[in-house]
Tab-separated table of C-alpha atoms in Angstrom:
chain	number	residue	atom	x	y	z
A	1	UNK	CA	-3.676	16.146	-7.707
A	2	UNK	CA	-0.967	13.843	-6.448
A	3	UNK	CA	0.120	10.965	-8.783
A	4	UNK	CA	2.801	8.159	-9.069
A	5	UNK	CA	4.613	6.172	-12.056
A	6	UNK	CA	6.631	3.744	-11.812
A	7	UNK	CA	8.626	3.148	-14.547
A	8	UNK	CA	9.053	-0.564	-14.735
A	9	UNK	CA	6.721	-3.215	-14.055
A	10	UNK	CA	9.248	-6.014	-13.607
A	11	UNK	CA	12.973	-5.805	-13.328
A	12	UNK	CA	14.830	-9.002	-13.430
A	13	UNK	CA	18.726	-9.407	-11.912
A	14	UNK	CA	21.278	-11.683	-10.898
A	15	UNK	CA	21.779	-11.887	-7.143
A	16	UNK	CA	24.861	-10.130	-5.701
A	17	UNK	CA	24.053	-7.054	-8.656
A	18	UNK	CA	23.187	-3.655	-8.268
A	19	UNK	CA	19.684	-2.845	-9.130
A	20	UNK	CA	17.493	0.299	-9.169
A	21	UNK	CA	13.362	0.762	-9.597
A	22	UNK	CA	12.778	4.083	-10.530
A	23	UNK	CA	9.830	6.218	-9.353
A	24	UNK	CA	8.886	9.375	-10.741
A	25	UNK	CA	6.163	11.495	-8.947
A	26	UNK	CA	3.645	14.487	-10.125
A	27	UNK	CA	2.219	17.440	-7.457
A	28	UNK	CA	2.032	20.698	-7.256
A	29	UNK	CA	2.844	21.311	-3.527
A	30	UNK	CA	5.264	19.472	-1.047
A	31	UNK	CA	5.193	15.791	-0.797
A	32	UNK	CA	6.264	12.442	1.120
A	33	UNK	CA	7.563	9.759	-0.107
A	34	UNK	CA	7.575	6.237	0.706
A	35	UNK	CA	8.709	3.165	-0.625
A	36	UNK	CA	6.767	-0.377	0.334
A	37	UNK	CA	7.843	-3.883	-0.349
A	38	UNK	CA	5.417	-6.644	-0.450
A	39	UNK	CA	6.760	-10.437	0.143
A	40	UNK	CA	4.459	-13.156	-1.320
A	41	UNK	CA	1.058	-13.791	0.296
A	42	UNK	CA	1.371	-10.707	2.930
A	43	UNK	CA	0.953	-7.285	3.194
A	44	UNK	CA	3.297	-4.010	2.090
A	45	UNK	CA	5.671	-3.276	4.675
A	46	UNK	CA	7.502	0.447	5.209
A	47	UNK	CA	10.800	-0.200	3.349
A	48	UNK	CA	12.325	3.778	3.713
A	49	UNK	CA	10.227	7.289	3.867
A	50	UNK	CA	11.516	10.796	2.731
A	51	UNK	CA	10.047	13.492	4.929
A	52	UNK	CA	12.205	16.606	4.932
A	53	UNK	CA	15.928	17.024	5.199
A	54	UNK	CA	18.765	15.032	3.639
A	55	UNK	CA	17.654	13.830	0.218
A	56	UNK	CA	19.865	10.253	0.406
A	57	UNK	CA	17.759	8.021	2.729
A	58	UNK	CA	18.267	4.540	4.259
A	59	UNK	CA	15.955	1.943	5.176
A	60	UNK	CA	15.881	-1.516	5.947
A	61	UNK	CA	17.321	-4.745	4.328
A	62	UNK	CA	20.341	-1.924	2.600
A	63	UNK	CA	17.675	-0.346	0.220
A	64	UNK	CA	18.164	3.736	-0.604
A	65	UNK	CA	16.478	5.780	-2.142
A	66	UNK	CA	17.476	9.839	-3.352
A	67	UNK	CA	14.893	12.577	-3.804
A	68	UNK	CA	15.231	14.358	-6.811
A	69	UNK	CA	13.039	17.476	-6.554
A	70	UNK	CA	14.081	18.962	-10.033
A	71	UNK	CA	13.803	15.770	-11.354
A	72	UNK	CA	10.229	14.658	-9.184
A	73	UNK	CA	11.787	11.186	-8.846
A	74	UNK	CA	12.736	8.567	-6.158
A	75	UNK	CA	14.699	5.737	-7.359
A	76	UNK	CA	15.050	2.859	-5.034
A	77	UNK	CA	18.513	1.460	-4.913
A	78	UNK	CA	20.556	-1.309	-3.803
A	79	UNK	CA	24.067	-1.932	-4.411
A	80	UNK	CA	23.862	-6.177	-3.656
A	81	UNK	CA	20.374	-7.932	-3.937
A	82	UNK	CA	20.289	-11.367	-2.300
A	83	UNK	CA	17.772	-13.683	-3.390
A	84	UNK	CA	15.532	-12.880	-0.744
A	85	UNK	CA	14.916	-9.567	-2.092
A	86	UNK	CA	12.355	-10.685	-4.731
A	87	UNK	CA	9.233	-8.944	-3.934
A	88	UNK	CA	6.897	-6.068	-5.196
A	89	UNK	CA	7.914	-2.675	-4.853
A	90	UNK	CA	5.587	0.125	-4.019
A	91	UNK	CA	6.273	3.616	-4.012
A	92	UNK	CA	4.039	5.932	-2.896
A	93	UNK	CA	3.494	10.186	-2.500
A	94	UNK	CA	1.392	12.157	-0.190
A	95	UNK	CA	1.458	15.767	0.128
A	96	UNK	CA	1.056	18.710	2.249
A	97	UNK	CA	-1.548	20.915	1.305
A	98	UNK	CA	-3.283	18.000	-0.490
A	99	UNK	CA	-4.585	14.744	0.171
A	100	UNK	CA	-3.081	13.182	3.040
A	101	UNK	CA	-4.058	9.950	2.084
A	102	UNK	CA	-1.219	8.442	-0.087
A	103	UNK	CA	-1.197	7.312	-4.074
A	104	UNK	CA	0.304	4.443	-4.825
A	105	UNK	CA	2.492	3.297	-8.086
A	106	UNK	CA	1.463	0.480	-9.924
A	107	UNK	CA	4.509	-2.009	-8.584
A	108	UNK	CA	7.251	-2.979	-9.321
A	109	UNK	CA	8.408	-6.884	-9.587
A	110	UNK	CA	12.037	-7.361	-8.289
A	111	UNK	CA	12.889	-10.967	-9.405
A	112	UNK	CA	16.522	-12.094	-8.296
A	113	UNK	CA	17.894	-14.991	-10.222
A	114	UNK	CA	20.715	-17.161	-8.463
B	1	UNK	CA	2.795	-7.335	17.854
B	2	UNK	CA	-0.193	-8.262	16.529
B	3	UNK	CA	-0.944	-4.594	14.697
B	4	UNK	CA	-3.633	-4.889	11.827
B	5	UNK	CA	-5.496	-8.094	11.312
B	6	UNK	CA	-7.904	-8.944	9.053
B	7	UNK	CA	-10.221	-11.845	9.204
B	8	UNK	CA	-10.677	-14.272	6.621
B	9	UNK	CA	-7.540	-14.786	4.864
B	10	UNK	CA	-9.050	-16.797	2.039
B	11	UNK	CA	-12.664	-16.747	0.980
B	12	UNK	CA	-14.396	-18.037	-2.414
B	13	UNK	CA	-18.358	-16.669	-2.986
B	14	UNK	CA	-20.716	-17.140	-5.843
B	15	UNK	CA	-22.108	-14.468	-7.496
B	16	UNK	CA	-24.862	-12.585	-5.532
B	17	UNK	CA	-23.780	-13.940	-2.401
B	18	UNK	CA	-22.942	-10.924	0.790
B	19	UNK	CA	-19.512	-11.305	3.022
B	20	UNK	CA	-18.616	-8.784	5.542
B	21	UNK	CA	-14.140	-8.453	5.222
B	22	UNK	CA	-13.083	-7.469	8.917
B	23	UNK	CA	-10.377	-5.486	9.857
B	24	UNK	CA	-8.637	-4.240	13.493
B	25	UNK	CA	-6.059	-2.752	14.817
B	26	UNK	CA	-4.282	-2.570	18.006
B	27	UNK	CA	-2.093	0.236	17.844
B	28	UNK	CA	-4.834	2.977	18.947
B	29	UNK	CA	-4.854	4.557	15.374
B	30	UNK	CA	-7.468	6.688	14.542
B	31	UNK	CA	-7.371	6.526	10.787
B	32	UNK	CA	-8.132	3.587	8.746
B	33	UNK	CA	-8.365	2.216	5.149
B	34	UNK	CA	-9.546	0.146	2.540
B	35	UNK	CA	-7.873	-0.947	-0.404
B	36	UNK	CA	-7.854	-3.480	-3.285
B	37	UNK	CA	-5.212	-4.955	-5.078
B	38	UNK	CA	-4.942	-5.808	-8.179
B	39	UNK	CA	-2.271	-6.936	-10.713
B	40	UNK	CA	-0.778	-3.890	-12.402
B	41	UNK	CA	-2.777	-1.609	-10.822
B	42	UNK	CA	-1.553	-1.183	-7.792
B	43	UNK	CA	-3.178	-0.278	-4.820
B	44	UNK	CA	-6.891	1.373	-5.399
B	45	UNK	CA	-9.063	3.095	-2.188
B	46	UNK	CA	-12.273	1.951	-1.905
B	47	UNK	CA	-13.324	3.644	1.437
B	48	UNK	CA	-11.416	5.203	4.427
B	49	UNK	CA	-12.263	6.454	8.027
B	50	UNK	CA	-10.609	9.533	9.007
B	51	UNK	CA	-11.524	8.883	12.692
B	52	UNK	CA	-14.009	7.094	14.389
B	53	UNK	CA	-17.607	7.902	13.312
B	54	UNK	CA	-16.660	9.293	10.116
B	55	UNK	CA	-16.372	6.908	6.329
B	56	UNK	CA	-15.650	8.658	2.897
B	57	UNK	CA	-15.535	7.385	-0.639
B	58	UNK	CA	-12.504	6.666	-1.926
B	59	UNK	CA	-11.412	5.679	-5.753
B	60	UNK	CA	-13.773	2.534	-6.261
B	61	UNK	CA	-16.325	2.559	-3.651
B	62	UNK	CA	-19.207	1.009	-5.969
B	63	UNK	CA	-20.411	-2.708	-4.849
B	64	UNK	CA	-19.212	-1.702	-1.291
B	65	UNK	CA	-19.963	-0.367	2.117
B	66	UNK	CA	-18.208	0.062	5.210
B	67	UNK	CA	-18.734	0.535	8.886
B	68	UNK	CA	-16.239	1.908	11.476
B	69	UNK	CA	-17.520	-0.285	14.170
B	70	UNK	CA	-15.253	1.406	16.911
B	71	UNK	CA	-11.832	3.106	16.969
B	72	UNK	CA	-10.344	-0.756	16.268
B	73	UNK	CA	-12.201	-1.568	14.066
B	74	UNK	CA	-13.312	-1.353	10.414
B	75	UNK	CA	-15.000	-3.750	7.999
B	76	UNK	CA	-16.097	-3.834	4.525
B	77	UNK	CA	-18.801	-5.438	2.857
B	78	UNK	CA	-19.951	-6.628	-0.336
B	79	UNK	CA	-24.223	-6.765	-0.858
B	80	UNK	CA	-24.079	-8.969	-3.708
B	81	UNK	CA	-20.874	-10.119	-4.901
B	82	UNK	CA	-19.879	-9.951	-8.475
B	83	UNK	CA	-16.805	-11.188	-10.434
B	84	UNK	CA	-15.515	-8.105	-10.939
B	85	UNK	CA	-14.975	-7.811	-6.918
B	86	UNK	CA	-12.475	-10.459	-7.392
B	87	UNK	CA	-9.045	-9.479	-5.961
B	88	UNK	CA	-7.052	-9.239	-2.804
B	89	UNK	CA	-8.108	-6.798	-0.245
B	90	UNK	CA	-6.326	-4.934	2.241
B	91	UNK	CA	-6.803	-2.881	5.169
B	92	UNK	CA	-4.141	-0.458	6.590
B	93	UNK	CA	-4.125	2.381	9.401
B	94	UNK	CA	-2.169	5.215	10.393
B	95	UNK	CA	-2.076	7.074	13.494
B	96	UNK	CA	-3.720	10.363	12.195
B	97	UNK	CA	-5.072	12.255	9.082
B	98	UNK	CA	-1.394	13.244	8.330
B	99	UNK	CA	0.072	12.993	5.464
B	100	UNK	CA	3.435	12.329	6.973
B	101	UNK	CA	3.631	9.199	7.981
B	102	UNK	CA	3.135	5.669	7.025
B	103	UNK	CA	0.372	3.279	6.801
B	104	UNK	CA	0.638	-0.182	8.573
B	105	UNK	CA	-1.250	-2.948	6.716
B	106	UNK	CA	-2.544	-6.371	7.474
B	107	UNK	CA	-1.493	-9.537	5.505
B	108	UNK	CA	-4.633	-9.600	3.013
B	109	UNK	CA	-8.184	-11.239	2.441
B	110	UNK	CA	-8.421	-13.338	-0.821
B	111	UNK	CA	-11.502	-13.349	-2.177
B	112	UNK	CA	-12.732	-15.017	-5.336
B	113	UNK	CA	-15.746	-14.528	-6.642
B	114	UNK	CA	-17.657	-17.433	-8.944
């Protein structure tokens, strides 16, 4: 069984600071990753996806994120956050060799304060 | 672009009463989803469509039923709506039964149930 925690439910920071949400993730045979973000009153976009190769990948809007196999994590990062970054977070694992249909974390609540 | 829309946005019921949530999508994907969200708990499956012609159970299914009306489209009803059905539903899609790649979601039905 495939399953996701994410570590903090809300994570408050000034804009122009770095910020991370952390993700850790449980299976017992090869996964994907994926990070969503959700803006108010609509639905999750695709913020980044780890598939194979490199572990350092980039997505949209400047957000990373590093796969940690001996660690099972993948923290989201971002070295600036502009206001327009508050949002939920949403990581998520599938894997191969189990259900294709992906878990989801709980959320995370990026609030940026001016 | 219109990719997955979902029809009503916003709906209010009393207890008891039936809706039908609709859900398409235009990007010729032949897997589709159900989900419910609610706060802290993330993203729960309530039924999925692997293809056309086929509907599983997912996490919650009770107090629901779904049809996969064609390879567009997929809807979800509720028989006799209850308070506890109260949340935000979403529908997304993905291209195959894959567990590589990502799901594309629609903005969101509100429903609240009196």
């Amino acid at each position: 069984a495939q399953s996701v925690t994410q570590l903090d439910s809300q994570v408050p920071v000034f804009e122009e600071a770095p910020v991370e949400l952390r993700c850790n993730y449980s299976s017992s045979v090869s996964v994907y990753l994926f990070w969503y973000v959700q803006y108010p009153n609509q639905g999750l976009q695709l913020l980044l996806k780890y598939l194979s190769g490199s572990t350092l990948v980039k997505g949209i809007n400047g957000f990373e994120a590093e796969f940690n196999k001996s660690q099972t994590s993948f923290h989201l990062r971002k070295p600036s956050v502009h206001i327009s970054d508050t949002a939920e977070y949403f990581c998520a694992v599938s894997s191969l060799g189990g259900s294709y249909i992906p878990t989801f974390g709980r959320g995370t609540s990026l609030i940026v304060h001016p | 672009n219109a990719g997955v829309t979902q029809t009503p946005k916003f709906q209010v019921l009393k207890t008891g009463q039936s809706m039908t949530l609709q859900c398409a999508q235009d990007m010729n994907h032949n897997s589709m989803y159900w989900y419910r969200q609610d706060p802290g708990m993330g993203l729960r499956l309530i039924y999925y469509s692997a293809s056309e012609g086929t509907t599983d159970k997912g996490e919650v299914p009770n107090g629901y039923n779904v049809s996969r009306l064609n390879k567009r489209e997929f809807s979800l009803r509720l028989e006799s709506a209850a308070p506890s059905q109260t949340s935000v539903y979403f529908c997304a899609s993905t291209q195959d039964r894959v567990p590589n790649q990502p799901q594309h979601f629609g903005d969101g039905t509100r429903l609240s149930i009196l």
